[in-house]
Short mmCIF file of C-alpha atoms in Angstrom, two decimals:
data_model
loop_
_atom_site.label_atom_id
_atom_site.label_comp_id
_atom_site.label_asym_id
_atom_site.label_seq_id
_atom_site.Cartn_x
_atom_site.Cartn_y
_atom_site.Cartn_z
CA MET A 1 35.37 -183.70 -106.58
CA ALA A 2 38.55 -181.62 -106.82
CA GLU A 3 41.54 -183.19 -108.54
CA ALA A 4 43.91 -180.77 -106.82
CA VAL A 5 43.61 -179.04 -103.44
CA LEU A 6 45.66 -175.97 -102.56
CA ILE A 7 45.89 -174.67 -99.00
CA ASP A 8 46.97 -171.06 -98.80
CA LEU A 9 49.17 -170.34 -95.78
CA PHE A 10 51.00 -167.59 -97.65
CA GLY A 11 51.67 -164.70 -95.30
CA LEU A 12 50.20 -166.34 -92.20
CA LYS A 13 52.35 -165.82 -89.14
CA LEU A 14 52.88 -169.21 -87.60
CA ASN A 15 54.94 -169.85 -84.52
CA SER A 16 55.86 -172.79 -82.36
CA GLN A 17 53.05 -172.38 -79.82
CA LYS A 18 51.13 -175.58 -79.24
CA ASN A 19 47.69 -174.10 -79.97
CA TYR A 20 48.84 -172.94 -83.41
CA HIS A 21 49.99 -176.43 -84.29
CA GLN A 22 46.81 -177.99 -82.98
CA ALA A 23 44.65 -175.66 -85.08
CA LEU A 24 46.71 -176.27 -88.20
CA LEU A 25 46.79 -180.01 -87.53
CA LYS A 26 43.00 -180.04 -87.29
CA THR A 27 42.65 -178.13 -90.58
CA LEU A 28 45.07 -180.32 -92.51
CA ASN A 29 43.53 -183.49 -91.12
CA ALA A 30 40.13 -182.32 -92.34
CA VAL A 31 41.53 -181.63 -95.81
CA ARG A 32 43.18 -185.03 -95.93
CA TYR A 33 40.01 -186.77 -94.71
CA TYR A 34 37.76 -185.18 -97.35
CA HIS A 35 40.14 -185.02 -100.33
CA ALA A 36 43.06 -187.46 -100.06
CA ALA A 37 41.15 -190.40 -101.53
CA LYS A 38 40.31 -188.68 -104.83
CA ALA A 39 42.59 -185.65 -105.15
CA LYS A 40 45.79 -186.36 -107.07
CA PHE A 41 47.61 -183.32 -105.74
CA LEU A 42 47.54 -181.83 -102.23
CA CYS A 43 49.63 -178.72 -101.82
CA ILE A 44 50.43 -176.12 -99.17
CA ILE A 45 51.41 -172.63 -100.33
CA CYS A 46 53.62 -170.63 -98.01
CA CYS A 47 56.25 -167.93 -98.23
CA SER A 48 59.84 -168.06 -97.09
CA ASN A 49 59.44 -165.34 -94.49
CA ILE A 50 57.15 -167.31 -92.20
CA SER A 51 58.67 -169.02 -89.19
CA CYS A 52 60.47 -171.98 -90.71
CA GLU A 53 63.53 -174.11 -90.71
CA LYS A 54 65.58 -174.33 -93.89
CA ASP A 55 67.80 -177.10 -95.08
CA GLY A 56 70.13 -174.76 -96.94
CA ASP A 57 67.81 -174.18 -99.87
CA ASP A 58 65.77 -170.97 -99.67
CA ASP A 59 63.06 -172.56 -101.79
CA ASN A 60 62.54 -175.45 -99.39
CA CYS A 61 60.82 -174.11 -96.32
CA GLU A 62 59.40 -176.45 -93.70
CA LEU A 63 57.24 -175.16 -90.89
CA LYS A 64 58.58 -175.64 -87.38
CA THR A 65 56.32 -178.41 -86.30
CA SER A 66 55.44 -180.88 -83.65
CA SER A 67 55.97 -184.51 -84.54
CA GLY A 68 52.25 -185.01 -85.30
CA LEU A 69 52.07 -182.05 -87.65
CA SER A 70 55.41 -182.97 -89.21
CA THR A 71 54.13 -186.45 -90.05
CA LEU A 72 50.95 -185.05 -91.57
CA LEU A 73 52.81 -182.49 -93.67
CA ARG A 74 54.61 -185.32 -95.49
CA GLU A 75 51.31 -186.09 -97.21
CA PHE A 76 51.22 -182.58 -98.69
CA GLU A 77 53.57 -181.00 -101.18
CA THR A 78 54.85 -177.64 -99.98
CA VAL A 79 55.63 -174.78 -102.37
CA SER A 80 57.33 -171.81 -100.76
CA ASN A 81 58.63 -168.61 -102.26
CA PRO A 82 58.52 -164.92 -101.25
CA SER A 83 56.68 -164.25 -104.54
CA MET A 84 53.05 -165.29 -104.81
CA ALA A 85 53.46 -165.28 -108.60
CA ALA A 86 56.35 -167.75 -108.33
CA CYS A 87 54.38 -170.00 -105.98
CA LEU A 88 51.28 -170.17 -108.18
CA TYR A 89 53.26 -170.59 -111.41
CA THR A 90 55.21 -173.48 -109.85
CA ILE A 91 51.93 -175.05 -108.71
CA LYS A 92 50.45 -174.55 -112.18
CA GLN A 93 53.36 -176.48 -113.67
CA LYS A 94 52.77 -179.35 -111.25
CA ILE A 95 49.03 -179.35 -112.02
CA ASP A 96 49.72 -179.33 -115.76
CA GLU A 97 52.22 -182.18 -115.47
CA LYS A 98 49.40 -184.27 -114.00
CA ASN A 99 46.91 -182.90 -116.56
CA LEU A 100 44.49 -181.76 -113.85
CA SER A 101 41.87 -179.06 -114.26
CA SER A 102 39.49 -179.18 -111.27
CA ILE A 103 41.07 -177.26 -108.38
CA LYS A 104 39.89 -176.37 -104.88
CA VAL A 105 41.64 -173.48 -103.13
CA ILE A 106 41.31 -173.31 -99.35
CA VAL A 107 42.22 -169.76 -98.50
CA PRO A 108 41.86 -167.29 -95.59
CA VAL A 109 38.77 -165.22 -96.24
CA TYR A 110 40.68 -161.94 -96.33
CA ARG A 111 42.97 -163.27 -99.10
CA LYS A 112 40.30 -164.78 -101.35
CA THR A 113 39.92 -161.80 -103.67
CA LEU A 114 43.68 -161.39 -103.97
CA MET A 115 44.09 -165.10 -104.73
CA LYS A 116 41.39 -164.91 -107.42
CA ALA A 117 43.19 -161.94 -109.01
CA PHE A 118 46.44 -163.92 -109.28
CA ILE A 119 44.61 -166.97 -110.63
CA ASP A 120 42.83 -164.87 -113.29
CA GLN A 121 46.24 -163.76 -114.58
CA LEU A 122 47.99 -167.15 -114.49
CA PHE A 123 45.26 -169.63 -115.48
CA THR A 124 42.72 -169.91 -118.30
CA ASP A 125 39.16 -171.21 -118.59
CA VAL A 126 40.52 -174.73 -119.04
CA TYR A 127 40.72 -174.84 -115.24
CA ASN A 128 37.75 -174.95 -112.90
CA PHE A 129 38.34 -173.34 -109.50
CA GLU A 130 36.27 -173.46 -106.35
CA PHE A 131 37.13 -171.65 -103.15
CA GLU A 132 36.67 -172.59 -99.52
CA ASP A 133 37.38 -170.48 -96.45
CA LEU A 134 40.36 -171.61 -94.42
CA GLN A 135 38.79 -172.51 -91.09
CA VAL A 136 41.49 -171.70 -88.56
CA THR A 137 40.03 -169.53 -85.83
CA LEU A 138 42.58 -168.46 -83.28
CA ARG A 139 43.10 -165.39 -81.25
CA GLY A 140 46.21 -163.45 -82.02
CA ASP A 141 47.93 -163.04 -85.33
CA LEU A 142 47.31 -166.30 -87.19
CA LEU A 143 44.61 -164.69 -89.30
CA LYS A 144 44.93 -160.99 -89.95
CA GLN A 145 41.21 -160.41 -90.35
CA SER A 146 38.08 -162.45 -90.77
CA THR A 147 36.20 -160.47 -93.41
CA GLU A 148 36.58 -160.82 -97.15
CA ILE A 149 37.98 -157.94 -99.20
CA ASN A 150 35.60 -157.87 -102.15
CA MET A 151 37.47 -155.60 -104.50
CA ILE A 152 40.96 -155.24 -105.90
CA THR A 153 41.92 -151.65 -106.70
CA ALA A 154 43.47 -150.72 -110.04
CA GLN A 155 46.73 -150.04 -108.22
CA GLU A 156 46.67 -153.47 -106.55
CA LEU A 157 45.89 -155.18 -109.87
CA GLU A 158 48.81 -153.37 -111.50
CA ALA A 159 51.08 -154.54 -108.66
CA ILE A 160 49.91 -158.14 -109.22
CA GLN A 161 50.55 -157.88 -112.96
CA ASN A 162 53.98 -156.35 -112.36
CA GLU A 163 54.91 -159.15 -109.96
CA ILE A 164 53.86 -161.76 -112.52
CA GLU A 165 55.70 -160.00 -115.36
CA THR A 166 58.87 -159.68 -113.29
CA TYR A 167 58.80 -163.37 -112.43
CA LEU A 168 58.10 -164.51 -116.01
CA ARG A 169 60.95 -162.34 -117.31
CA SER A 170 63.32 -164.22 -115.00
CA LEU A 171 62.50 -167.60 -116.56
CA PRO A 172 65.00 -169.18 -118.97
CA ALA A 173 64.17 -169.82 -122.61
CA LEU A 174 63.18 -173.40 -123.41
CA LYS A 175 64.00 -175.64 -126.39
CA GLY A 176 66.88 -173.47 -127.58
CA GLU A 177 67.27 -169.92 -128.84
CA LEU A 178 64.57 -167.72 -130.31
CA THR A 179 64.68 -168.16 -134.09
CA ILE A 180 63.16 -165.88 -136.74
CA ILE A 181 62.94 -166.91 -140.41
CA THR A 182 63.12 -163.98 -142.85
CA SER A 183 62.82 -163.52 -146.60
CA PRO A 184 65.44 -161.84 -148.81
CA LEU A 185 62.62 -160.48 -150.97
CA ILE A 186 61.42 -158.04 -148.32
CA SER A 187 63.16 -154.67 -148.13
CA ASP A 188 65.02 -153.47 -145.03
CA ILE A 189 62.52 -150.64 -144.61
CA PHE A 190 60.36 -153.35 -143.02
CA ILE A 191 60.86 -155.47 -139.92
CA HIS A 192 59.44 -158.90 -140.67
CA GLY A 193 59.75 -162.58 -139.93
CA PHE A 194 58.20 -165.93 -139.15
CA THR A 195 58.62 -167.49 -135.73
CA THR A 196 59.42 -171.08 -134.81
CA ARG A 197 58.62 -172.89 -131.56
CA THR A 198 61.98 -172.33 -129.81
CA GLY A 199 63.14 -169.69 -127.33
CA GLY A 200 59.99 -169.04 -125.29
CA ILE A 201 58.82 -169.92 -121.78
CA SER A 202 55.72 -172.02 -122.52
CA TYR A 203 56.37 -175.41 -120.90
CA ILE A 204 53.32 -177.53 -121.82
CA PRO A 205 54.60 -180.07 -124.41
CA THR A 206 52.33 -179.09 -127.30
CA LEU A 207 52.78 -175.37 -126.56
CA SER A 208 56.48 -175.41 -125.76
CA SER A 209 58.06 -173.12 -125.97
CA PHE A 210 57.36 -170.05 -128.11
CA ASN A 211 53.57 -170.15 -128.24
CA LEU A 212 52.12 -166.78 -129.31
CA PHE A 213 48.39 -167.21 -128.79
CA SER A 214 46.24 -167.71 -125.72
CA SER A 215 42.63 -168.82 -125.68
CA SER A 216 40.06 -170.15 -123.25
CA LYS A 217 40.72 -173.65 -124.63
CA ARG A 218 44.47 -173.69 -123.98
CA ARG A 219 46.52 -173.89 -120.79
CA ASP A 220 48.88 -171.04 -121.71
CA PRO A 221 47.67 -167.81 -120.05
CA LYS A 222 47.89 -164.39 -121.71
CA ALA A 223 50.70 -163.41 -119.31
CA VAL A 224 52.96 -166.13 -120.74
CA VAL A 225 52.10 -165.21 -124.33
CA ARG A 226 52.83 -161.53 -123.56
CA GLU A 227 56.25 -162.48 -122.22
CA ASN A 228 56.98 -164.55 -125.34
CA LEU A 229 55.89 -161.59 -127.47
CA ARG A 230 58.06 -159.19 -125.45
CA ARG A 231 61.07 -161.41 -126.12
CA LEU A 232 60.23 -161.52 -129.83
CA GLY A 233 59.98 -157.72 -129.97
CA ASN A 234 63.37 -157.36 -128.28
CA VAL A 235 65.05 -159.71 -130.77
CA ALA A 236 63.25 -158.52 -133.92
CA GLY A 237 63.33 -154.84 -132.98
CA PHE A 238 59.64 -153.90 -132.79
CA ASN A 239 57.52 -152.41 -130.03
CA ALA A 240 55.42 -155.20 -128.51
CA GLU A 241 53.01 -152.57 -127.14
CA LYS A 242 52.01 -151.70 -130.73
CA PHE A 243 51.25 -155.20 -131.89
CA TYR A 244 48.05 -156.42 -133.59
CA ARG A 245 47.19 -159.97 -134.59
CA ILE A 246 44.37 -161.10 -136.82
CA LYS A 247 41.10 -162.35 -135.30
CA THR A 248 40.73 -165.55 -137.25
CA ASP A 249 37.46 -166.55 -138.87
CA HIS A 250 38.83 -168.75 -141.70
CA ALA A 251 37.26 -166.37 -144.20
CA ASN A 252 38.47 -163.45 -146.35
CA ASP A 253 37.62 -160.25 -144.45
CA VAL A 254 40.45 -157.70 -144.20
CA TRP A 255 40.86 -154.96 -141.60
CA ILE A 256 42.37 -151.80 -143.05
CA MET A 257 44.04 -150.32 -139.99
CA GLY A 258 42.66 -146.90 -139.20
CA ARG A 259 39.13 -147.92 -140.10
CA LYS A 260 36.65 -149.52 -137.72
CA GLU A 261 37.91 -152.90 -136.61
CA PRO A 262 35.60 -155.82 -137.56
CA GLU A 263 34.72 -158.50 -135.03
CA SER A 264 36.77 -161.02 -137.00
CA TYR A 265 39.10 -160.85 -139.96
CA ASP A 266 41.83 -162.94 -141.60
CA GLY A 267 43.83 -160.08 -143.10
CA ILE A 268 45.25 -156.74 -141.93
CA THR A 269 46.85 -153.92 -143.93
CA THR A 270 48.59 -150.76 -142.70
CA ASN A 271 50.89 -147.92 -143.75
CA GLN A 272 51.48 -146.74 -140.17
CA ARG A 273 55.11 -146.76 -139.09
CA GLY A 274 56.09 -148.61 -135.93
CA VAL A 275 52.95 -150.75 -135.82
CA THR A 276 53.48 -154.51 -136.07
CA ILE A 277 50.78 -156.71 -137.57
CA ALA A 278 50.75 -160.50 -137.43
CA ALA A 279 49.03 -163.54 -138.89
CA LEU A 280 48.71 -166.72 -136.84
CA GLY A 281 49.65 -170.14 -138.11
CA ALA A 282 49.78 -173.72 -136.91
CA ASP A 283 49.42 -175.50 -140.28
CA CYS A 284 47.46 -172.65 -141.92
CA ILE A 285 49.66 -170.27 -143.94
CA PRO A 286 50.78 -167.00 -142.30
CA ILE A 287 51.28 -164.67 -145.28
CA VAL A 288 53.24 -161.41 -145.25
CA PHE A 289 52.81 -158.66 -147.88
CA ALA A 290 55.14 -155.70 -148.45
CA ASP A 291 55.17 -152.79 -150.90
CA PRO A 292 58.48 -150.89 -150.61
CA VAL A 293 57.32 -148.23 -153.08
CA LYS A 294 54.16 -147.09 -151.28
CA LYS A 295 55.59 -148.21 -147.91
CA ALA A 296 52.57 -150.32 -147.00
CA CYS A 297 52.29 -153.86 -145.70
CA GLY A 298 49.81 -156.55 -144.81
CA VAL A 299 49.36 -160.01 -143.32
CA ALA A 300 46.85 -162.79 -143.91
CA HIS A 301 45.91 -166.09 -142.33
CA SER A 302 45.11 -168.63 -145.01
CA GLY A 303 43.73 -172.04 -144.10
CA TRP A 304 42.16 -174.23 -146.72
CA ARG A 305 38.84 -172.37 -146.50
CA GLY A 306 40.49 -168.95 -146.58
CA THR A 307 42.62 -170.06 -149.53
CA LEU A 308 39.55 -170.99 -151.56
CA LEU A 309 37.82 -167.77 -150.48
CA GLY A 310 40.77 -165.76 -151.77
CA VAL A 311 42.01 -164.13 -148.57
CA ALA A 312 45.46 -163.54 -150.09
CA MET A 313 44.17 -161.53 -153.04
CA ALA A 314 41.62 -159.81 -150.78
CA THR A 315 44.59 -158.46 -148.79
CA VAL A 316 46.40 -157.42 -151.99
CA ASN A 317 43.27 -155.66 -153.26
CA ALA A 318 42.90 -153.80 -149.96
CA MET A 319 46.48 -152.50 -150.29
CA ILE A 320 45.80 -151.38 -153.86
CA ALA A 321 42.52 -149.65 -152.98
CA GLU A 322 43.69 -147.98 -149.76
CA TYR A 323 47.31 -147.05 -150.43
CA GLY A 324 47.53 -146.93 -154.23
CA CYS A 325 49.86 -149.93 -154.41
CA SER A 326 50.68 -151.46 -157.78
CA LEU A 327 50.50 -155.20 -158.35
CA GLU A 328 54.05 -155.33 -159.69
CA ASP A 329 55.47 -153.76 -156.51
CA ILE A 330 53.85 -156.06 -153.94
CA ILE A 331 56.02 -158.80 -152.42
CA VAL A 332 54.27 -161.84 -150.94
CA VAL A 333 55.92 -164.41 -148.66
CA LEU A 334 54.11 -167.58 -147.64
CA GLY A 335 55.29 -168.66 -144.20
CA PRO A 336 55.73 -172.13 -142.69
CA SER A 337 52.58 -174.24 -143.04
CA ILE A 338 51.48 -177.81 -143.50
CA GLY A 339 52.70 -179.43 -146.71
CA PRO A 340 50.94 -181.72 -149.19
CA CYS A 341 52.83 -184.57 -147.53
CA CYS A 342 50.60 -184.32 -144.45
CA PHE A 343 47.43 -182.36 -145.23
CA THR A 344 44.34 -184.23 -146.34
CA LEU A 345 40.73 -183.23 -146.89
CA PRO A 346 37.56 -185.19 -147.56
CA ARG A 347 37.25 -185.75 -151.30
CA GLU A 348 34.27 -183.39 -151.57
CA SER A 349 36.31 -180.51 -150.08
CA ALA A 350 39.43 -181.41 -152.09
CA LYS A 351 37.38 -181.17 -155.30
CA ALA A 352 37.52 -177.35 -155.21
CA PHE A 353 41.34 -177.47 -155.17
CA HIS A 354 41.35 -180.00 -158.00
CA ASN A 355 39.10 -177.70 -160.01
CA LEU A 356 41.50 -174.81 -159.35
CA ASP A 357 44.43 -176.86 -160.60
CA PRO A 358 44.80 -180.69 -160.61
CA GLY A 359 48.40 -180.20 -159.45
CA CYS A 360 47.09 -178.99 -156.07
CA VAL A 361 45.77 -182.46 -155.21
CA ARG A 362 47.44 -185.85 -154.89
CA LEU A 363 45.53 -189.18 -154.85
CA PHE A 364 42.34 -187.36 -155.82
CA ASP A 365 40.35 -190.59 -156.18
CA SER A 366 40.98 -191.59 -152.55
CA PRO A 367 38.47 -190.75 -149.77
CA HIS A 368 40.94 -188.22 -148.30
CA PRO A 369 43.21 -186.75 -150.99
CA TYR A 370 46.39 -184.82 -150.12
CA VAL A 371 46.08 -181.07 -150.76
CA ASP A 372 48.75 -178.42 -151.40
CA ILE A 373 47.33 -175.15 -150.01
CA CYS A 374 50.56 -173.25 -150.71
CA LYS A 375 50.49 -174.17 -154.39
CA ALA A 376 46.84 -173.12 -154.56
CA THR A 377 47.63 -169.79 -152.91
CA ARG A 378 50.49 -169.11 -155.34
CA ILE A 379 48.24 -169.92 -158.31
CA LEU A 380 45.55 -167.52 -157.07
CA LEU A 381 48.12 -164.75 -156.45
CA GLU A 382 49.65 -165.13 -159.91
CA ARG A 383 46.22 -165.18 -161.54
CA GLY A 384 45.45 -162.00 -159.58
CA GLY A 385 48.47 -160.24 -161.08
CA ILE A 386 51.27 -160.70 -158.52
CA LEU A 387 54.55 -161.34 -160.36
CA PRO A 388 55.84 -164.92 -159.91
CA GLN A 389 59.30 -163.63 -158.93
CA ASN A 390 57.70 -161.54 -156.17
CA ILE A 391 56.25 -164.60 -154.41
CA GLN A 392 58.28 -166.76 -152.05
CA ASP A 393 56.97 -170.03 -150.63
CA LEU A 394 59.14 -170.86 -147.60
CA ASN A 395 57.75 -174.39 -147.43
CA GLN A 396 59.07 -175.11 -150.90
CA ASP A 397 62.30 -173.12 -150.73
CA LEU A 398 63.38 -174.34 -147.28
CA ASN A 399 61.68 -177.75 -147.37
CA LEU A 400 59.44 -176.88 -144.43
CA CYS A 401 56.25 -178.53 -143.27
CA THR A 402 54.82 -177.65 -139.87
CA SER A 403 53.52 -181.17 -139.29
CA CYS A 404 56.79 -182.87 -140.34
CA HIS A 405 59.03 -180.79 -138.07
CA PRO A 406 57.92 -181.12 -134.42
CA ASP A 407 61.27 -179.70 -133.28
CA LYS A 408 60.69 -176.45 -135.21
CA PHE A 409 56.96 -175.79 -135.54
CA PHE A 410 53.57 -176.16 -133.91
CA SER A 411 50.95 -178.17 -135.78
CA HIS A 412 47.23 -178.55 -135.20
CA VAL A 413 47.10 -181.69 -137.35
CA ARG A 414 49.95 -183.32 -135.43
CA ASP A 415 49.36 -182.03 -131.87
CA GLY A 416 45.58 -181.98 -131.54
CA LEU A 417 43.38 -179.38 -129.85
CA ASN A 418 45.94 -177.99 -127.38
CA PHE A 419 48.29 -176.87 -130.15
CA GLY A 420 50.65 -173.91 -130.07
CA THR A 421 50.79 -171.02 -132.53
CA GLN A 422 53.58 -169.40 -134.51
CA ILE A 423 53.17 -166.15 -136.44
CA GLY A 424 54.24 -164.19 -139.48
CA PHE A 425 54.75 -160.50 -138.69
CA ILE A 426 55.71 -157.25 -140.38
CA SER A 427 56.03 -153.56 -139.57
CA ILE A 428 57.35 -150.43 -141.25
CA ARG A 429 60.43 -149.13 -139.48
CA GLU A 430 60.02 -145.82 -137.69
#
């Protein structure tokens, strides 16, 4: 049974004739009869240019109605806006506030394909949609046509995407200004930084507000992440259209840009100017590498598994092999990640860190010892030949821990499965 029911009256030409009201009354009564008992959200979508009366607010549009229809409409929430993107995004916020995921859309048959196209852009696989034809059969102009349009053209899809992008660009930043943490060790020939959780448009509590990753398991759609990324590019000064993020596998594979891209990898290296590469993090370490001599750079995602597998040195070795970098020239910055104050592992898994260096583990004899993945990463980098003075650990230097600072960072450990993602990024200036 649907948790939310949406009735699409967007674009329908309603007037004050009695037969129109009777037909609509019949439809809404049927929806109420079948869904009101179990659905937690009943909503009518309409646009501001249908026949309506306004109470001074352009966003509040009430259909001219008979008393019977007017009474019935009070049981439905009405969302009205000239932009379909604005309507659906507002509805998505209301659905997310109630933590609903099963949605029925009752839509005129000729608008079903269009509606699906908007939904594909604004929702993820977290939501389950079913569609039902809006059964209002009148002569005249209530329904424009009775046959379904089965295909959206490339031009129509582009128009939908442009409408969504325009609307998302109009939204204010949440949770404060966009903040980028940088390292003094990295030369100005590079654009680099580590993001925090402020200054984006993501509104879901665990993703708010500067989430930079979308997946089928999260409620943030790609369109929202793209808008957050666009804002980051504008502030940092890179081209968001030339942006590549790692495809995490919690291992040690590295993609050398220009070669065939693997299916998954936890490191990227490049010497191409104007291309921005990024490592994801939400407790795992986003690592940035820079060689100002050979003008090459890299990023790596290092969780506890990747740390033990040596993903940091795998990225260093790729830079040496591909671009002729020297160990003494490579700068490495470890971005915000979970600290040893909050990160535990089962004793069997923590044993490998203890074997690397006992200082990486606290309360080793407990069932779940505390582990310092940043310390382990630094040890492995120094053993691999990176100069100690060329390594910066932002957690240590700035007293950062992603789990301890919910106002600044996302954290998988703290927030659970629907966690947001920050990044470390770098590019060579053009």
